[in-house]
PDB file of C-alpha atoms in Angstrom:
ATOM      1  CA  MET A   1      -2.852 -11.962  38.574  1.00  0.00           C
ATOM      2  CA  ASN A   2      -6.558 -13.263  37.177  1.00  0.00           C
ATOM      3  CA  LYS A   3      -7.310 -14.249  34.154  1.00  0.00           C
ATOM      4  CA  LYS A   4     -10.061 -11.245  33.292  1.00  0.00           C
ATOM      5  CA  PHE A   5      -7.089  -8.450  33.456  1.00  0.00           C
ATOM      6  CA  TRP A   6      -4.622 -10.617  30.951  1.00  0.00           C
ATOM      7  CA  GLY A   7      -8.327 -10.351  28.571  1.00  0.00           C
ATOM      8  CA  ILE A   8      -8.466  -6.581  28.874  1.00  0.00           C
ATOM      9  CA  ILE A   9      -4.746  -6.552  28.602  1.00  0.00           C
ATOM     10  CA  THR A  10      -4.618  -8.296  25.695  1.00  0.00           C
ATOM     11  CA  ILE A  11      -7.488  -6.606  24.149  1.00  0.00           C
ATOM     12  CA  CYS A  12      -5.865  -3.465  24.282  1.00  0.00           C
ATOM     13  CA  LEU A  13      -2.569  -4.374  23.299  1.00  0.00           C
ATOM     14  CA  ILE A  14      -4.397  -5.464  20.093  1.00  0.00           C
ATOM     15  CA  VAL A  15      -6.582  -2.535  19.587  1.00  0.00           C
ATOM     16  CA  VAL A  16      -3.564  -0.261  19.682  1.00  0.00           C
ATOM     17  CA  LEU A  17      -1.881  -2.583  16.919  1.00  0.00           C
ATOM     18  CA  LEU A  18      -4.753  -2.556  14.993  1.00  0.00           C
ATOM     19  CA  LEU A  19      -5.074   1.509  15.145  1.00  0.00           C
ATOM     20  CA  SER A  20      -1.154   1.962  14.239  1.00  0.00           C
ATOM     21  CA  SER A  21      -1.318  -0.011  11.393  1.00  0.00           C
ATOM     22  CA  LYS A  22      -4.341   2.036  10.106  1.00  0.00           C
ATOM     23  CA  THR A  23      -2.199   4.690  10.403  1.00  0.00           C
ATOM     24  CA  ILE A  24       1.255   3.560   8.479  1.00  0.00           C
ATOM     25  CA  PHE A  25      -1.181   2.187   5.691  1.00  0.00           C
ATOM     26  CA  LYS A  26      -2.746   5.569   5.435  1.00  0.00           C
ATOM     27  CA  LYS A  27       0.772   7.256   4.610  1.00  0.00           C
ATOM     28  CA  GLU A  28       1.761   4.962   2.508  1.00  0.00           C
ATOM     29  CA  GLU A  29      -1.286   4.808   0.280  1.00  0.00           C
ATOM     30  CA  LYS A  30      -0.545   7.045  -3.071  1.00  0.00           C
ATOM     31  CA  GLN A  31      -2.752   6.924  -6.088  1.00  0.00           C
ATOM     32  CA  GLN A  32      -0.748   6.170  -9.607  1.00  0.00           C
ATOM     33  CA  GLY A  33       0.479   8.511 -11.279  1.00  0.00           C
ATOM     34  CA  GLU A  34       1.032  11.020  -8.412  1.00  0.00           C
ATOM     35  CA  GLN A  35       4.110  12.876  -7.475  1.00  0.00           C
ATOM     36  CA  SER A  36       5.790  12.125  -4.622  1.00  0.00           C
ATOM     37  CA  GLY A  37       8.376  15.163  -3.620  1.00  0.00           C
ATOM     38  CA  PHE A  38      11.049  14.613  -6.058  1.00  0.00           C
ATOM     39  CA  VAL A  39       9.988  10.879  -7.462  1.00  0.00           C
ATOM     40  CA  GLN A  40       7.035  10.929  -9.845  1.00  0.00           C
ATOM     41  CA  GLU A  41       4.876   7.722  -9.623  1.00  0.00           C
ATOM     42  CA  ILE A  42       4.073   6.497 -13.656  1.00  0.00           C
ATOM     43  CA  VAL A  43       1.826   4.344 -15.150  1.00  0.00           C
ATOM     44  CA  SER A  44       2.203   1.822 -18.219  1.00  0.00           C
ATOM     45  CA  SER A  45       0.470   4.059 -19.987  1.00  0.00           C
ATOM     46  CA  GLU A  46       2.473   7.143 -18.861  1.00  0.00           C
ATOM     47  CA  PHE A  47       6.358   4.774 -19.860  1.00  0.00           C
ATOM     48  CA  GLU A  48       6.648   6.043 -23.321  1.00  0.00           C
ATOM     49  CA  ASN A  49       6.085   9.624 -22.900  1.00  0.00           C
ATOM     50  CA  GLU A  50       7.747  10.158 -19.491  1.00  0.00           C
ATOM     51  CA  VAL A  51      10.657   7.886 -19.784  1.00  0.00           C
ATOM     52  CA  LEU A  52      11.295   6.990 -23.406  1.00  0.00           C
ATOM     53  CA  ASN A  53      11.060  10.135 -25.393  1.00  0.00           C
ATOM     54  CA  SER A  54      12.190  12.109 -21.704  1.00  0.00           C
ATOM     55  CA  ASP A  55      15.033  15.043 -22.431  1.00  0.00           C
ATOM     56  CA  LYS A  56      16.950  14.296 -19.432  1.00  0.00           C
ATOM     57  CA  LYS A  57      18.626  11.059 -18.049  1.00  0.00           C
ATOM     58  CA  VAL A  58      15.423   8.672 -16.073  1.00  0.00           C
ATOM     59  CA  LEU A  59      16.337   6.344 -13.228  1.00  0.00           C
ATOM     60  CA  VAL A  60      13.344   4.327 -12.931  1.00  0.00           C
ATOM     61  CA  ASP A  61      12.302   2.468  -9.669  1.00  0.00           C
ATOM     62  CA  PHE A  62      10.644  -1.240 -10.544  1.00  0.00           C
ATOM     63  CA  TYR A  63       8.978  -1.812  -6.750  1.00  0.00           C
ATOM     64  CA  ALA A  64       6.433  -2.815  -5.120  1.00  0.00           C
ATOM     65  CA  THR A  65       4.160  -1.860  -2.168  1.00  0.00           C
ATOM     66  CA  TRP A  66       4.560  -4.504  -0.076  1.00  0.00           C
ATOM     67  CA  CYS A  67       8.984  -4.695  -0.632  1.00  0.00           C
ATOM     68  CA  GLY A  68      11.068  -4.416   2.350  1.00  0.00           C
ATOM     69  CA  PRO A  69      14.182  -3.379   0.618  1.00  0.00           C
ATOM     70  CA  CYS A  70      11.805  -0.868  -1.667  1.00  0.00           C
ATOM     71  CA  LYS A  71      10.900   0.767   1.383  1.00  0.00           C
ATOM     72  CA  ILE A  72      14.062   1.207   2.805  1.00  0.00           C
ATOM     73  CA  ILE A  73      16.000   3.036  -0.412  1.00  0.00           C
ATOM     74  CA  SER A  74      12.717   5.249  -1.506  1.00  0.00           C
ATOM     75  CA  PRO A  75      14.025   7.864   0.691  1.00  0.00           C
ATOM     76  CA  ILE A  76      17.213   7.353  -0.327  1.00  0.00           C
ATOM     77  CA  ILE A  77      15.960   7.493  -4.021  1.00  0.00           C
ATOM     78  CA  GLU A  78      13.879  10.762  -2.868  1.00  0.00           C
ATOM     79  CA  GLU A  79      16.985  12.405  -1.566  1.00  0.00           C
ATOM     80  CA  VAL A  80      19.160  11.953  -4.205  1.00  0.00           C
ATOM     81  CA  ALA A  81      16.710  13.085  -6.676  1.00  0.00           C
ATOM     82  CA  LYS A  82      16.155  16.196  -4.572  1.00  0.00           C
ATOM     83  CA  GLU A  83      19.928  17.038  -5.466  1.00  0.00           C
ATOM     84  CA  ASN A  84      20.053  15.999  -8.636  1.00  0.00           C
ATOM     85  CA  PRO A  85      17.070  18.031 -10.731  1.00  0.00           C
ATOM     86  CA  GLU A  86      19.085  16.896 -13.924  1.00  0.00           C
ATOM     87  CA  VAL A  87      17.984  13.394 -13.635  1.00  0.00           C
ATOM     88  CA  LYS A  88      14.183  12.523 -13.825  1.00  0.00           C
ATOM     89  CA  PHE A  89      13.359  10.025 -11.395  1.00  0.00           C
ATOM     90  CA  VAL A  90      10.419   7.667 -11.493  1.00  0.00           C
ATOM     91  CA  LYS A  91       8.745   4.716 -10.006  1.00  0.00           C
ATOM     92  CA  VAL A  92       6.999   1.610 -11.077  1.00  0.00           C
ATOM     93  CA  ASP A  93       4.380  -0.699  -9.155  1.00  0.00           C
ATOM     94  CA  ILE A  94       5.422  -3.809 -10.852  1.00  0.00           C
ATOM     95  CA  ASP A  95       2.265  -5.160  -9.116  1.00  0.00           C
ATOM     96  CA  ALA A  96      -0.002  -2.379 -11.026  1.00  0.00           C
ATOM     97  CA  ASN A  97       2.718  -2.748 -14.447  1.00  0.00           C
ATOM     98  CA  GLN A  98       3.621  -6.536 -14.892  1.00  0.00           C
ATOM     99  CA  GLU A  99       4.298  -5.629 -18.613  1.00  0.00           C
ATOM    100  CA  LEU A 100       6.661  -3.211 -18.349  1.00  0.00           C
ATOM    101  CA  ALA A 101       8.395  -5.317 -15.137  1.00  0.00           C
ATOM    102  CA  GLU A 102       8.590  -8.322 -17.733  1.00  0.00           C
ATOM    103  CA  LYS A 103       9.741  -5.869 -20.390  1.00  0.00           C
ATOM    104  CA  TYR A 104      13.211  -4.664 -18.019  1.00  0.00           C
ATOM    105  CA  GLU A 105      13.630  -8.212 -16.712  1.00  0.00           C
ATOM    106  CA  VAL A 106      12.765  -7.257 -13.823  1.00  0.00           C
ATOM    107  CA  VAL A 107      12.768 -10.204 -11.511  1.00  0.00           C
ATOM    108  CA  TYR A 108      13.928  -9.414  -8.069  1.00  0.00           C
ATOM    109  CA  ILE A 109      12.613  -5.812  -6.361  1.00  0.00           C
ATOM    110  CA  PRO A 110      13.338  -3.138  -6.296  1.00  0.00           C
ATOM    111  CA  THR A 111      15.318  -2.820  -9.530  1.00  0.00           C
ATOM    112  CA  LEU A 112      16.600   0.354 -10.646  1.00  0.00           C
ATOM    113  CA  VAL A 113      17.178   1.169 -14.407  1.00  0.00           C
ATOM    114  CA  VAL A 114      18.414   4.237 -15.618  1.00  0.00           C
ATOM    115  CA  ILE A 115      17.551   5.067 -19.250  1.00  0.00           C
ATOM    116  CA  GLU A 116      18.415   7.638 -21.496  1.00  0.00           C
ATOM    117  CA  ASN A 117      18.045   8.689 -24.645  1.00  0.00           C
ATOM    118  CA  GLY A 118      15.168   5.869 -24.607  1.00  0.00           C
ATOM    119  CA  LYS A 119      17.492   2.990 -24.143  1.00  0.00           C
ATOM    120  CA  GLU A 120      18.911   0.915 -21.498  1.00  0.00           C
ATOM    121  CA  ILE A 121      22.201   2.380 -19.944  1.00  0.00           C
ATOM    122  CA  THR A 122      22.783   0.448 -16.665  1.00  0.00           C
ATOM    123  CA  LYS A 123      20.534  -1.656 -14.120  1.00  0.00           C
ATOM    124  CA  SER A 124      21.265  -2.300 -10.453  1.00  0.00           C
ATOM    125  CA  VAL A 125      18.763  -4.865  -8.105  1.00  0.00           C
ATOM    126  CA  GLY A 126      18.376  -4.649  -4.675  1.00  0.00           C
ATOM    127  CA  ALA A 127      19.030  -2.359  -2.139  1.00  0.00           C
ATOM    128  CA  ILE A 128      21.601  -0.176  -2.746  1.00  0.00           C
ATOM    129  CA  SER A 129      23.711   2.713  -0.428  1.00  0.00           C
ATOM    130  CA  LYS A 130      22.993   6.101  -1.736  1.00  0.00           C
ATOM    131  CA  GLU A 131      26.944   6.504  -3.264  1.00  0.00           C
ATOM    132  CA  GLU A 132      26.037   3.327  -5.152  1.00  0.00           C
ATOM    133  CA  ILE A 133      22.254   5.605  -6.357  1.00  0.00           C
ATOM    134  CA  LEU A 134      24.531   8.412  -7.717  1.00  0.00           C
ATOM    135  CA  ASN A 135      27.288   6.463  -9.471  1.00  0.00           C
ATOM    136  CA  LEU A 136      24.420   4.730 -11.113  1.00  0.00           C
ATOM    137  CA  ILE A 137      22.649   8.276 -12.637  1.00  0.00           C
ATOM    138  CA  LYS A 138      26.237   9.638 -13.327  1.00  0.00           C
ATOM    139  CA  TRP A 139      26.609   6.537 -15.818  1.00  0.00           C
ATOM    140  CA  GLU A 140      27.844   7.267 -19.146  1.00  0.00           C
ATOM    141  CA  THR A 141      26.917   5.335 -21.976  1.00  0.00           C
ATOM    142  CA  LYS A 142      29.693   2.630 -23.128  1.00  0.00           C
ATOM    143  CA  SER A 143      29.549  -0.010 -25.153  1.00  0.00           C
ATOM    144  CA  GLU A 144      28.661  -3.155 -24.347  1.00  0.00           C
ATOM    145  CA  THR A 145      31.322  -4.728 -24.158  1.00  0.00           C
ATOM    146  CA  ASN A 146      32.802  -2.265 -21.860  1.00  0.00           C
ATOM    147  CA  SER A 147      34.780  -4.291 -18.726  1.00  0.00           C
ATOM    148  CA  ASP A 148      34.323  -1.747 -16.202  1.00  0.00           C
ATOM    149  CA  ILE A 149      30.318  -2.998 -15.823  1.00  0.00           C
ATOM    150  CA  PRO A 150      29.906  -5.700 -12.931  1.00  0.00           C
ATOM    151  CA  PHE A 151      28.770  -8.942 -14.481  1.00  0.00           C
ATOM    152  CA  TRP A 152      25.654  -8.702 -12.217  1.00  0.00           C
ATOM    153  CA  ASN A 153      24.497  -5.264 -14.076  1.00  0.00           C
ATOM    154  CA  LYS A 154      24.977  -6.164 -17.280  1.00  0.00           C
TER     155      LYS A 154
END
């Protein structure tokens, strides 16, 4: 086949890729503070009121928009949030809220932190299953020296 044919095919493929990526990125755009279903996105200025002063146990999802594993567990967290209205679910973009990420020692993402009565009771780093998320939110406040807390989640 000639060069003109392959040139047209290449241009068509580029146009298709650009259009599809524009659609994907538009779906991901959200305003800060906007609630997506059962998980509310919050910013630093809302953290004290929405999380620390909450009368419910709160699962905080520290994430970034560019993070692949964060995108994988996001629908799982949404599903768990829908099934567990007794727990509040929020997400914090670490790029826009770096001081919160530092305060909660978020080095890797996703990081899930469970806070109850203003205090961190457990934490998990990395993409985890629905069952593991359920175990996190069912975690009871125990002593700091509790031996059944895995060393990587202390």
